[in-house]
mmCIF file of C-alpha atoms in Angstrom:
data_model
loop_
_atom_site.group_PDB
_atom_site.id
_atom_site.type_symbol
_atom_site.label_atom_id
_atom_site.label_comp_id
_atom_site.label_asym_id
_atom_site.label_seq_id
_atom_site.Cartn_x
_atom_site.Cartn_y
_atom_site.Cartn_z
ATOM 1 C CA MET A 441 -5.298 58.100 17.426
ATOM 2 C CA SER A 442 -4.877 55.044 19.588
ATOM 3 C CA LYS A 443 -3.161 53.021 16.872
ATOM 4 C CA LEU A 444 -0.487 55.641 16.186
ATOM 5 C CA LYS A 445 3.013 54.219 15.886
ATOM 6 C CA THR A 446 6.058 56.359 15.159
ATOM 7 C CA ILE A 447 9.324 54.694 14.219
ATOM 8 C CA PRO A 448 12.526 56.741 13.861
ATOM 9 C CA VAL A 449 14.901 55.971 11.007
ATOM 10 C CA SER A 450 18.509 56.903 11.801
ATOM 11 C CA ALA A 451 20.111 57.747 8.471
ATOM 12 C CA GLY A 452 22.262 60.548 7.122
ATOM 13 C CA ARG A 453 19.008 62.542 7.074
ATOM 14 C CA PRO A 454 16.959 61.163 10.005
ATOM 15 C CA TYR A 455 13.172 61.014 9.731
ATOM 16 C CA GLU A 456 10.138 59.266 11.146
ATOM 17 C CA VAL A 457 7.739 56.655 9.803
ATOM 18 C CA VAL A 458 4.237 57.258 11.156
ATOM 19 C CA ILE A 459 1.683 54.425 11.050
ATOM 20 C CA ASP A 460 -1.998 55.102 11.774
ATOM 21 C CA GLU A 461 -5.468 55.479 10.314
ATOM 22 C CA GLY A 462 -6.464 58.820 8.832
ATOM 23 C CA LEU A 463 -3.006 60.171 8.029
ATOM 24 C CA LEU A 464 -3.977 61.280 4.514
ATOM 25 C CA GLN A 465 -6.154 64.003 6.022
ATOM 26 C CA GLN A 466 -3.241 65.100 8.244
ATOM 27 C CA ALA A 467 -0.515 65.089 5.573
ATOM 28 C CA GLY A 468 -0.312 68.879 5.419
ATOM 29 C CA SER A 469 -0.210 69.500 9.158
ATOM 30 C CA LEU A 470 2.392 66.769 9.667
ATOM 31 C CA ALA A 471 4.572 68.006 6.787
ATOM 32 C CA ARG A 472 4.374 71.714 7.604
ATOM 33 C CA PRO A 473 6.836 71.721 10.562
ATOM 34 C CA LEU A 474 9.428 69.844 8.505
ATOM 35 C CA THR A 475 9.791 72.217 5.565
ATOM 36 C CA GLN A 476 9.725 75.864 4.579
ATOM 37 C CA ALA A 477 8.389 74.905 1.144
ATOM 38 C CA GLN A 478 5.635 77.000 -0.339
ATOM 39 C CA LYS A 479 4.970 74.637 -3.254
ATOM 40 C CA ALA A 480 4.288 70.891 -3.178
ATOM 41 C CA VAL A 481 3.934 68.604 -6.180
ATOM 42 C CA ILE A 482 1.995 65.391 -5.584
ATOM 43 C CA VAL A 483 3.310 62.565 -7.779
ATOM 44 C CA THR A 484 0.884 59.674 -8.184
ATOM 45 C CA ASP A 485 -0.491 57.170 -10.678
ATOM 46 C CA ASP A 486 -3.835 57.093 -12.431
ATOM 47 C CA ILE A 487 -5.370 54.596 -9.979
ATOM 48 C CA VAL A 488 -4.316 56.271 -6.724
ATOM 49 C CA ASN A 489 -5.194 59.668 -8.175
ATOM 50 C CA GLY A 490 -8.873 58.779 -8.216
ATOM 51 C CA LEU A 491 -8.772 57.370 -4.692
ATOM 52 C CA TYR A 492 -6.656 59.640 -2.531
ATOM 53 C CA ALA A 493 -5.030 62.546 -4.374
ATOM 54 C CA GLN A 494 -7.765 65.070 -3.629
ATOM 55 C CA THR A 495 -7.718 64.237 0.080
ATOM 56 C CA VAL A 496 -3.963 64.782 0.266
ATOM 57 C CA ARG A 497 -4.127 67.898 -1.889
ATOM 58 C CA SER A 498 -6.791 69.452 0.316
ATOM 59 C CA SER A 499 -4.739 68.666 3.415
ATOM 60 C CA LEU A 500 -1.609 70.246 1.941
ATOM 61 C CA GLU A 501 -3.477 73.339 0.807
ATOM 62 C CA ALA A 502 -5.074 73.734 4.242
ATOM 63 C CA ALA A 503 -1.537 73.801 5.650
ATOM 64 C CA GLY A 504 -0.536 76.607 3.279
ATOM 65 C CA PHE A 505 1.109 74.702 0.424
ATOM 66 C CA GLN A 506 0.467 75.669 -3.195
ATOM 67 C CA THR A 507 -0.066 72.291 -4.850
ATOM 68 C CA ASP A 508 0.326 70.769 -8.282
ATOM 69 C CA LEU A 509 -0.440 67.216 -9.365
ATOM 70 C CA PHE A 510 1.583 64.965 -11.688
ATOM 71 C CA VAL A 511 -0.224 61.768 -12.701
ATOM 72 C CA PHE A 512 1.216 58.922 -14.783
ATOM 73 C CA GLN A 513 -0.038 55.512 -15.883
ATOM 74 C CA ASN A 514 0.256 52.813 -13.238
ATOM 75 C CA GLY A 515 2.576 49.824 -13.573
ATOM 76 C CA GLU A 516 6.240 48.852 -13.404
ATOM 77 C CA PRO A 517 6.862 49.551 -17.135
ATOM 78 C CA GLN A 518 6.214 53.254 -16.403
ATOM 79 C CA LYS A 519 9.121 53.375 -13.931
ATOM 80 C CA CYS A 520 11.458 54.461 -16.690
ATOM 81 C CA HIS A 521 13.370 57.444 -18.014
ATOM 82 C CA ARG A 522 10.508 58.515 -20.267
ATOM 83 C CA THR A 523 8.186 59.064 -17.287
ATOM 84 C CA LEU A 524 11.041 60.531 -15.277
ATOM 85 C CA ASN A 525 11.806 63.086 -17.992
ATOM 86 C CA GLU A 526 8.129 64.010 -18.199
ATOM 87 C CA LEU A 527 8.193 64.635 -14.457
ATOM 88 C CA TYR A 528 11.330 66.782 -14.742
ATOM 89 C CA GLU A 529 9.643 68.925 -17.405
ATOM 90 C CA PHE A 530 6.530 69.219 -15.245
ATOM 91 C CA LEU A 531 8.605 70.397 -12.271
ATOM 92 C CA ALA A 532 10.368 72.948 -14.444
ATOM 93 C CA GLY A 533 7.045 74.214 -15.786
ATOM 94 C CA ALA A 534 5.702 74.511 -12.245
ATOM 95 C CA GLN A 535 8.808 76.531 -11.311
ATOM 96 C CA ILE A 536 9.726 74.181 -8.495
ATOM 97 C CA THR A 537 12.790 75.376 -6.594
ATOM 98 C CA ARG A 538 15.246 73.688 -4.241
ATOM 99 C CA LYS A 539 13.138 74.887 -1.316
ATOM 100 C CA ASP A 540 9.973 73.163 -2.550
ATOM 101 C CA ILE A 541 8.874 69.580 -1.954
ATOM 102 C CA LEU A 542 7.584 66.479 -3.751
ATOM 103 C CA VAL A 543 4.967 64.163 -2.274
ATOM 104 C CA ALA A 544 5.069 60.542 -3.466
ATOM 105 C CA LEU A 545 1.523 59.199 -3.143
ATOM 106 C CA GLY A 546 1.155 55.584 -4.204
ATOM 107 C CA GLY A 547 2.906 52.243 -4.300
ATOM 108 C CA GLY A 548 6.513 51.303 -4.852
ATOM 109 C CA VAL A 549 6.678 52.481 -8.464
ATOM 110 C CA VAL A 550 5.467 55.952 -7.503
ATOM 111 C CA GLY A 551 7.805 56.139 -4.521
ATOM 112 C CA ASP A 552 10.858 55.005 -6.465
ATOM 113 C CA LEU A 553 10.210 57.348 -9.377
ATOM 114 C CA ALA A 554 9.283 60.412 -7.316
ATOM 115 C CA GLY A 555 12.162 59.775 -4.931
ATOM 116 C CA PHE A 556 14.669 59.595 -7.767
ATOM 117 C CA ALA A 557 13.268 62.775 -9.272
ATOM 118 C CA ALA A 558 13.645 64.444 -5.861
ATOM 119 C CA ALA A 559 17.224 63.180 -5.571
ATOM 120 C CA THR A 560 18.250 64.509 -8.978
ATOM 121 C CA TYR A 561 16.095 67.527 -9.868
ATOM 122 C CA LEU A 562 18.092 70.684 -9.086
ATOM 123 C CA ARG A 563 20.618 68.263 -7.554
ATOM 124 C CA GLY A 564 18.233 67.373 -4.785
ATOM 125 C CA ILE A 565 14.973 68.579 -3.246
ATOM 126 C CA ASP A 566 12.971 67.275 -0.282
ATOM 127 C CA PHE A 567 10.225 64.715 -0.611
ATOM 128 C CA ILE A 568 7.664 62.919 1.527
ATOM 129 C CA GLN A 569 6.559 59.333 1.089
ATOM 130 C CA ILE A 570 2.858 58.492 1.461
ATOM 131 C CA PRO A 571 2.790 54.795 0.525
ATOM 132 C CA THR A 572 -0.638 53.345 -0.243
ATOM 133 C CA THR A 573 0.180 49.648 -0.733
ATOM 134 C CA LEU A 574 1.319 47.116 1.836
ATOM 135 C CA LEU A 575 4.571 46.508 -0.025
ATOM 136 C CA ALA A 576 5.393 50.205 -0.103
ATOM 137 C CA GLN A 577 4.450 50.730 3.546
ATOM 138 C CA ILE A 578 6.625 47.919 4.894
ATOM 139 C CA ASP A 579 9.507 48.095 2.454
ATOM 140 C CA SER A 580 10.070 50.406 -0.496
ATOM 141 C CA SER A 581 9.092 53.711 1.154
ATOM 142 C CA VAL A 582 11.660 53.258 3.944
ATOM 143 C CA GLY A 583 15.426 53.405 3.615
ATOM 144 C CA GLY A 584 16.026 55.965 0.886
ATOM 145 C CA LYS A 585 16.438 53.728 -2.155
ATOM 146 C CA THR A 586 15.067 55.427 -5.255
ATOM 147 C CA GLY A 587 15.421 54.612 -8.937
ATOM 148 C CA VAL A 588 14.116 53.627 -12.326
ATOM 149 C CA ASP A 589 14.421 50.559 -14.540
ATOM 150 C CA ILE A 590 16.349 50.344 -17.797
ATOM 151 C CA GLU A 591 16.338 47.719 -20.534
ATOM 152 C CA ALA A 592 19.222 45.835 -18.908
ATOM 153 C CA GLY A 593 17.514 45.404 -15.551
ATOM 154 C CA LYS A 594 15.431 46.643 -12.655
ATOM 155 C CA ASN A 595 16.537 49.578 -10.482
ATOM 156 C CA LEU A 596 19.912 49.805 -12.197
ATOM 157 C CA VAL A 597 19.737 53.612 -12.204
ATOM 158 C CA GLY A 598 19.019 55.238 -8.875
ATOM 159 C CA ALA A 599 20.197 57.133 -5.828
ATOM 160 C CA PHE A 600 20.074 56.968 -2.064
ATOM 161 C CA TRP A 601 17.841 59.874 -1.032
ATOM 162 C CA GLN A 602 16.056 59.761 2.307
ATOM 163 C CA PRO A 603 12.563 61.273 2.611
ATOM 164 C CA LYS A 604 11.656 63.931 5.174
ATOM 165 C CA LEU A 605 8.743 61.856 6.445
ATOM 166 C CA VAL A 606 6.869 58.618 5.714
ATOM 167 C CA LEU A 607 3.113 58.442 6.383
ATOM 168 C CA CYS A 608 1.565 54.966 6.341
ATOM 169 C CA ASP A 609 -2.213 55.356 6.438
ATOM 170 C CA THR A 610 -3.557 51.847 7.028
ATOM 171 C CA ILE A 611 -6.959 52.866 5.629
ATOM 172 C CA THR A 612 -5.463 52.726 2.129
ATOM 173 C CA LEU A 613 -4.920 48.970 2.469
ATOM 174 C CA SER A 614 -8.700 48.413 2.426
ATOM 175 C CA THR A 615 -8.853 49.262 -1.283
ATOM 176 C CA LEU A 616 -6.138 46.823 -2.370
ATOM 177 C CA SER A 617 -6.974 43.832 -4.554
ATOM 178 C CA GLN A 618 -6.072 40.391 -3.252
ATOM 179 C CA GLU A 619 -3.187 40.256 -5.724
ATOM 180 C CA ILE A 620 -1.668 43.556 -4.590
ATOM 181 C CA PHE A 621 -2.152 42.716 -0.912
ATOM 182 C CA SER A 622 -0.392 39.385 -1.442
ATOM 183 C CA ASP A 623 2.334 41.282 -3.276
ATOM 184 C CA GLY A 624 3.131 43.067 -0.026
ATOM 185 C CA MET A 625 2.869 39.914 2.055
ATOM 186 C CA ALA A 626 5.790 38.440 0.103
ATOM 187 C CA GLU A 627 8.011 41.197 1.500
ATOM 188 C CA ALA A 628 6.585 40.623 4.988
ATOM 189 C CA ILE A 629 7.448 36.923 4.701
ATOM 190 C CA LYS A 630 10.952 37.982 3.680
ATOM 191 C CA TYR A 631 11.381 40.079 6.823
ATOM 192 C CA GLY A 632 10.343 37.220 9.042
ATOM 193 C CA ALA A 633 12.532 34.736 7.189
ATOM 194 C CA ILE A 634 15.707 36.830 7.393
ATOM 195 C CA ARG A 635 15.401 38.391 10.858
ATOM 196 C CA ASP A 636 12.393 37.438 13.025
ATOM 197 C CA LEU A 637 11.220 33.842 13.466
ATOM 198 C CA GLU A 638 8.270 34.919 15.625
ATOM 199 C CA LEU A 639 7.086 37.261 12.871
ATOM 200 C CA PHE A 640 7.420 34.521 10.261
ATOM 201 C CA GLU A 641 5.425 32.071 12.359
ATOM 202 C CA ARG A 642 2.686 34.641 12.990
ATOM 203 C CA ILE A 643 2.418 35.330 9.258
ATOM 204 C CA ALA A 644 2.332 31.595 8.514
ATOM 205 C CA GLN A 645 -0.757 31.228 10.712
ATOM 206 C CA GLY A 646 -2.774 33.224 8.177
ATOM 207 C CA ASN A 647 -5.598 35.682 9.013
ATOM 208 C CA ILE A 648 -3.147 38.543 9.173
ATOM 209 C CA GLN A 649 -5.705 41.369 8.812
ATOM 210 C CA PRO A 650 -6.217 42.014 12.559
ATOM 211 C CA PHE A 651 -2.434 42.111 12.961
ATOM 212 C CA LEU A 652 -1.698 44.559 10.119
ATOM 213 C CA PRO A 653 -0.623 47.649 12.122
ATOM 214 C CA GLU A 654 1.761 45.503 14.167
ATOM 215 C CA LEU A 655 2.997 43.744 11.037
ATOM 216 C CA ILE A 656 3.779 47.054 9.327
ATOM 217 C CA ALA A 657 5.500 48.412 12.421
ATOM 218 C CA ARG A 658 7.672 45.322 12.921
ATOM 219 C CA CYS A 659 8.778 45.217 9.287
ATOM 220 C CA VAL A 660 9.626 48.928 9.377
ATOM 221 C CA GLN A 661 11.543 48.433 12.651
ATOM 222 C CA ILE A 662 13.608 45.653 11.091
ATOM 223 C CA LYS A 663 14.404 47.749 8.052
ATOM 224 C CA ALA A 664 15.205 50.800 10.187
ATOM 225 C CA GLU A 665 17.657 48.743 12.265
ATOM 226 C CA ILE A 666 19.402 47.471 9.143
ATOM 227 C CA VAL A 667 19.494 50.884 7.440
ATOM 228 C CA LYS A 668 20.980 52.423 10.602
ATOM 229 C CA ASN A 669 23.849 49.929 10.374
ATOM 230 C CA ASP A 670 24.303 50.048 6.592
ATOM 231 C CA GLU A 671 22.586 52.970 4.883
ATOM 232 C CA PHE A 672 24.386 52.583 1.566
ATOM 233 C CA ASP A 673 23.951 48.853 1.015
ATOM 234 C CA THR A 674 27.533 47.633 1.281
ATOM 235 C CA GLY A 675 27.029 44.929 3.897
ATOM 236 C CA GLU A 676 24.163 43.998 6.203
ATOM 237 C CA ARG A 677 21.520 45.748 4.092
ATOM 238 C CA MET A 678 22.110 43.142 1.398
ATOM 239 C CA LEU A 679 20.115 40.751 3.601
ATOM 240 C CA LEU A 680 16.987 42.588 2.451
ATOM 241 C CA ASN A 681 17.714 41.180 -1.007
ATOM 242 C CA PHE A 682 16.553 37.678 -0.025
ATOM 243 C CA GLY A 683 14.566 36.353 -2.985
ATOM 244 C CA HIS A 684 15.224 39.499 -4.982
ATOM 245 C CA THR A 685 18.197 38.486 -7.131
ATOM 246 C CA PHE A 686 16.157 35.632 -8.635
ATOM 247 C CA GLY A 687 12.952 37.679 -8.406
ATOM 248 C CA HIS A 688 14.290 40.615 -10.405
ATOM 249 C CA ALA A 689 15.594 38.244 -13.084
ATOM 250 C CA ILE A 690 12.154 36.624 -13.322
ATOM 251 C CA GLU A 691 10.396 39.999 -13.559
ATOM 252 C CA GLN A 692 12.761 41.106 -16.296
ATOM 253 C CA TYR A 693 12.424 37.839 -18.252
ATOM 254 C CA TYR A 694 8.658 38.356 -18.510
ATOM 255 C CA HIS A 695 9.017 42.108 -19.198
ATOM 256 C CA PHE A 696 7.289 42.916 -15.884
ATOM 257 C CA SER A 697 4.001 41.584 -17.254
ATOM 258 C CA LYS A 698 3.488 38.099 -15.750
ATOM 259 C CA TYR A 699 4.200 38.682 -12.061
ATOM 260 C CA THR A 700 3.956 41.473 -9.536
ATOM 261 C CA HIS A 701 7.201 42.260 -7.734
ATOM 262 C CA GLY A 702 6.103 40.381 -4.627
ATOM 263 C CA SER A 703 5.073 37.314 -6.612
ATOM 264 C CA ALA A 704 8.472 37.215 -8.303
ATOM 265 C CA VAL A 705 10.193 37.602 -4.921
ATOM 266 C CA ALA A 706 8.134 34.729 -3.513
ATOM 267 C CA ILE A 707 9.300 32.486 -6.350
ATOM 268 C CA GLY A 708 12.848 33.762 -5.839
ATOM 269 C CA MET A 709 12.821 32.995 -2.106
ATOM 270 C CA VAL A 710 11.599 29.459 -2.740
ATOM 271 C CA GLN A 711 13.941 28.745 -5.650
ATOM 272 C CA ILE A 712 17.096 29.939 -3.941
ATOM 273 C CA SER A 713 16.170 28.163 -0.699
ATOM 274 C CA ARG A 714 15.557 24.918 -2.555
ATOM 275 C CA LEU A 715 19.032 25.144 -4.090
ATOM 276 C CA ALA A 716 20.622 26.140 -0.759
ATOM 277 C CA GLU A 717 18.917 23.211 0.930
ATOM 278 C CA GLN A 718 20.156 20.897 -1.813
ATOM 279 C CA TYR A 719 23.745 21.947 -1.064
ATOM 280 C CA GLY A 720 23.343 21.779 2.704
ATOM 281 C CA LEU A 721 23.524 25.582 3.052
ATOM 282 C CA SER A 722 20.018 25.843 4.535
ATOM 283 C CA PRO A 723 18.380 23.366 6.913
ATOM 284 C CA LYS A 724 16.125 20.670 5.529
ATOM 285 C CA GLY A 725 12.492 21.712 5.569
ATOM 286 C CA THR A 726 13.246 25.410 5.065
ATOM 287 C CA THR A 727 11.828 25.431 1.544
ATOM 288 C CA ASP A 728 8.649 23.626 2.537
ATOM 289 C CA ARG A 729 8.004 26.166 5.294
ATOM 290 C CA LEU A 730 8.413 29.001 2.814
ATOM 291 C CA ILE A 731 6.146 27.294 0.289
ATOM 292 C CA GLN A 732 3.374 26.776 2.840
ATOM 293 C CA CYS A 733 3.612 30.381 4.021
ATOM 294 C CA CYS A 734 3.575 31.791 0.479
ATOM 295 C CA LYS A 735 0.643 29.621 -0.540
ATOM 296 C CA ALA A 736 -1.324 30.867 2.475
ATOM 297 C CA TYR A 737 -1.296 34.265 0.745
ATOM 298 C CA ARG A 738 -1.898 32.937 -2.782
ATOM 299 C CA LEU A 739 1.650 33.654 -3.869
ATOM 300 C CA PRO A 740 3.280 31.588 -6.634
ATOM 301 C CA VAL A 741 6.224 29.415 -5.624
ATOM 302 C CA GLU A 742 7.653 28.160 -8.923
ATOM 303 C CA ASP A 743 8.257 29.184 -12.502
ATOM 304 C CA SER A 744 9.762 27.523 -15.557
ATOM 305 C CA ILE A 745 12.238 30.291 -16.446
ATOM 306 C CA PRO A 746 15.192 28.657 -18.249
ATOM 307 C CA ASN A 747 18.399 28.453 -16.238
ATOM 308 C CA ASP A 748 20.335 30.487 -18.797
ATOM 309 C CA ALA A 749 17.807 33.330 -18.605
ATOM 310 C CA LEU A 750 17.869 33.212 -14.821
ATOM 311 C CA ILE A 751 21.667 33.310 -14.773
ATOM 312 C CA ASN A 752 21.851 36.186 -17.255
ATOM 313 C CA GLY A 753 19.312 38.207 -15.284
ATOM 314 C CA CYS A 754 21.046 37.568 -11.962
ATOM 315 C CA CYS A 755 24.440 38.550 -13.339
ATOM 316 C CA SER A 756 23.003 42.014 -14.046
ATOM 317 C CA ASP A 757 21.943 42.360 -10.403
ATOM 318 C CA LYS A 758 23.037 45.599 -8.724
ATOM 319 C CA LYS A 759 24.453 43.584 -5.801
ATOM 320 C CA ARG A 760 27.117 42.114 -8.084
ATOM 321 C CA MET A 761 30.628 43.315 -7.247
ATOM 322 C CA LYS A 762 33.184 42.624 -9.971
ATOM 323 C CA ASN A 763 33.170 38.831 -10.352
ATOM 324 C CA ILE A 764 31.238 38.225 -7.125
ATOM 325 C CA LEU A 765 27.488 37.832 -6.727
ATOM 326 C CA ASN A 766 26.231 38.069 -3.151
ATOM 327 C CA LEU A 767 23.467 35.552 -2.546
ATOM 328 C CA ILE A 768 21.223 35.793 0.494
ATOM 329 C CA LEU A 769 20.537 32.402 2.052
ATOM 330 C CA LEU A 770 18.737 31.275 5.188
ATOM 331 C CA HIS A 771 21.170 29.917 7.775
ATOM 332 C CA LYS A 772 17.977 28.987 9.556
ATOM 333 C CA MET A 773 14.459 30.357 9.512
ATOM 334 C CA GLY A 774 14.670 33.833 11.022
ATOM 335 C CA GLU A 775 18.366 34.295 10.278
ATOM 336 C CA ALA A 776 19.909 35.054 6.888
ATOM 337 C CA VAL A 777 23.519 35.200 5.767
ATOM 338 C CA ILE A 778 25.365 36.761 2.840
ATOM 339 C CA ALA A 779 27.007 34.108 0.655
ATOM 340 C CA PRO A 780 29.469 35.585 -1.878
ATOM 341 C CA LEU A 781 29.917 33.373 -4.932
ATOM 342 C CA SER A 782 32.086 33.884 -7.977
ATOM 343 C CA ILE A 783 30.103 34.082 -11.192
ATOM 344 C CA GLU A 784 31.493 30.677 -12.151
ATOM 345 C CA ASP A 785 30.324 29.145 -8.867
ATOM 346 C CA PHE A 786 26.963 30.896 -9.166
ATOM 347 C CA ILE A 787 26.402 29.299 -12.575
ATOM 348 C CA ARG A 788 27.205 25.918 -11.028
ATOM 349 C CA PHE A 789 24.912 26.749 -8.112
ATOM 350 C CA VAL A 790 21.926 27.352 -10.393
ATOM 351 C CA LYS A 791 22.642 24.326 -12.584
ATOM 352 C CA GLY A 792 22.937 21.933 -9.669
ATOM 353 C CA GLU A 793 26.676 21.432 -10.094
ATOM 354 C CA TYR A 794 27.994 23.440 -7.147
ATOM 355 C CA ARG A 795 30.431 21.805 -4.752
ATOM 356 C CA HIS A 796 30.188 23.324 -1.282
ATOM 357 C CA GLU A 797 33.182 22.949 1.001
ATOM 358 C CA GLY A 798 32.918 23.531 4.720
#
């Protein structure tokens, strides 16, 4: 296992993120020392089920777990209370107790949904993340954010609930479509833009495939550092929202049907940087560098969403605090800052009427 990387995450419930090839076959043996559970429920979607569920199930059973499998239709629209309630009923029918464990096998939707179920069923049971997409491996599976979407917006209902273990098997990335791989690269670009100039420049060079294990590890390290400092998202962790306030509004406007999450974030990063550059809040050329990097991975960089729809969507963002919306801007490439704006100033910001002093 020469490529094995293990990254500790220091949170209220510490755990490790393991990155390597062949981890699906070792899921049971790696999970067994961490839990006394006798039963494990694998939560996955209908695509991942056909690819990897049997491998993970066999591994868990070889380690002594009695296993059940809950499968739901893939896609962001399924990350909702209807699917969540179906999962609750399944867990009740399987007689899952507080000492048992859930296994989230799939992308970000699976991880968010299964994690929230783990956080809330019986007031909290353990779970393991086995992310199978690039986006989930470098971002959504780490840090303990779980949740579902409601009509008013994305991830507005959720909980902080750290997993017991995260297993990133890089073999799963070989089955991703170009669109889903690019989806994850948007989050990787974000990490470089907000915290690591060298990472951003390496991504911008293209041909990232030979660098994937290192890319995953560096992104996880950045997130682990931030989560250690701000587990519950009241300060520094907001930096991870770069591109997301606009991106979530764009996703919601198109009912999660036009863009993947990463594509919407790419547009969001470019749009907010263009505005910040216009007001002198980001250096000139920042937006062009982002555009070139996003285009290298076939990510969209613009959309014609009306300003009013963008504003309405952003004002529902979970980062809003009373009359303040915290925007994440690039002070320079590789370094982001939190810029609190009143809702009135944010509206001016989007419409090109903001007056920056300082």
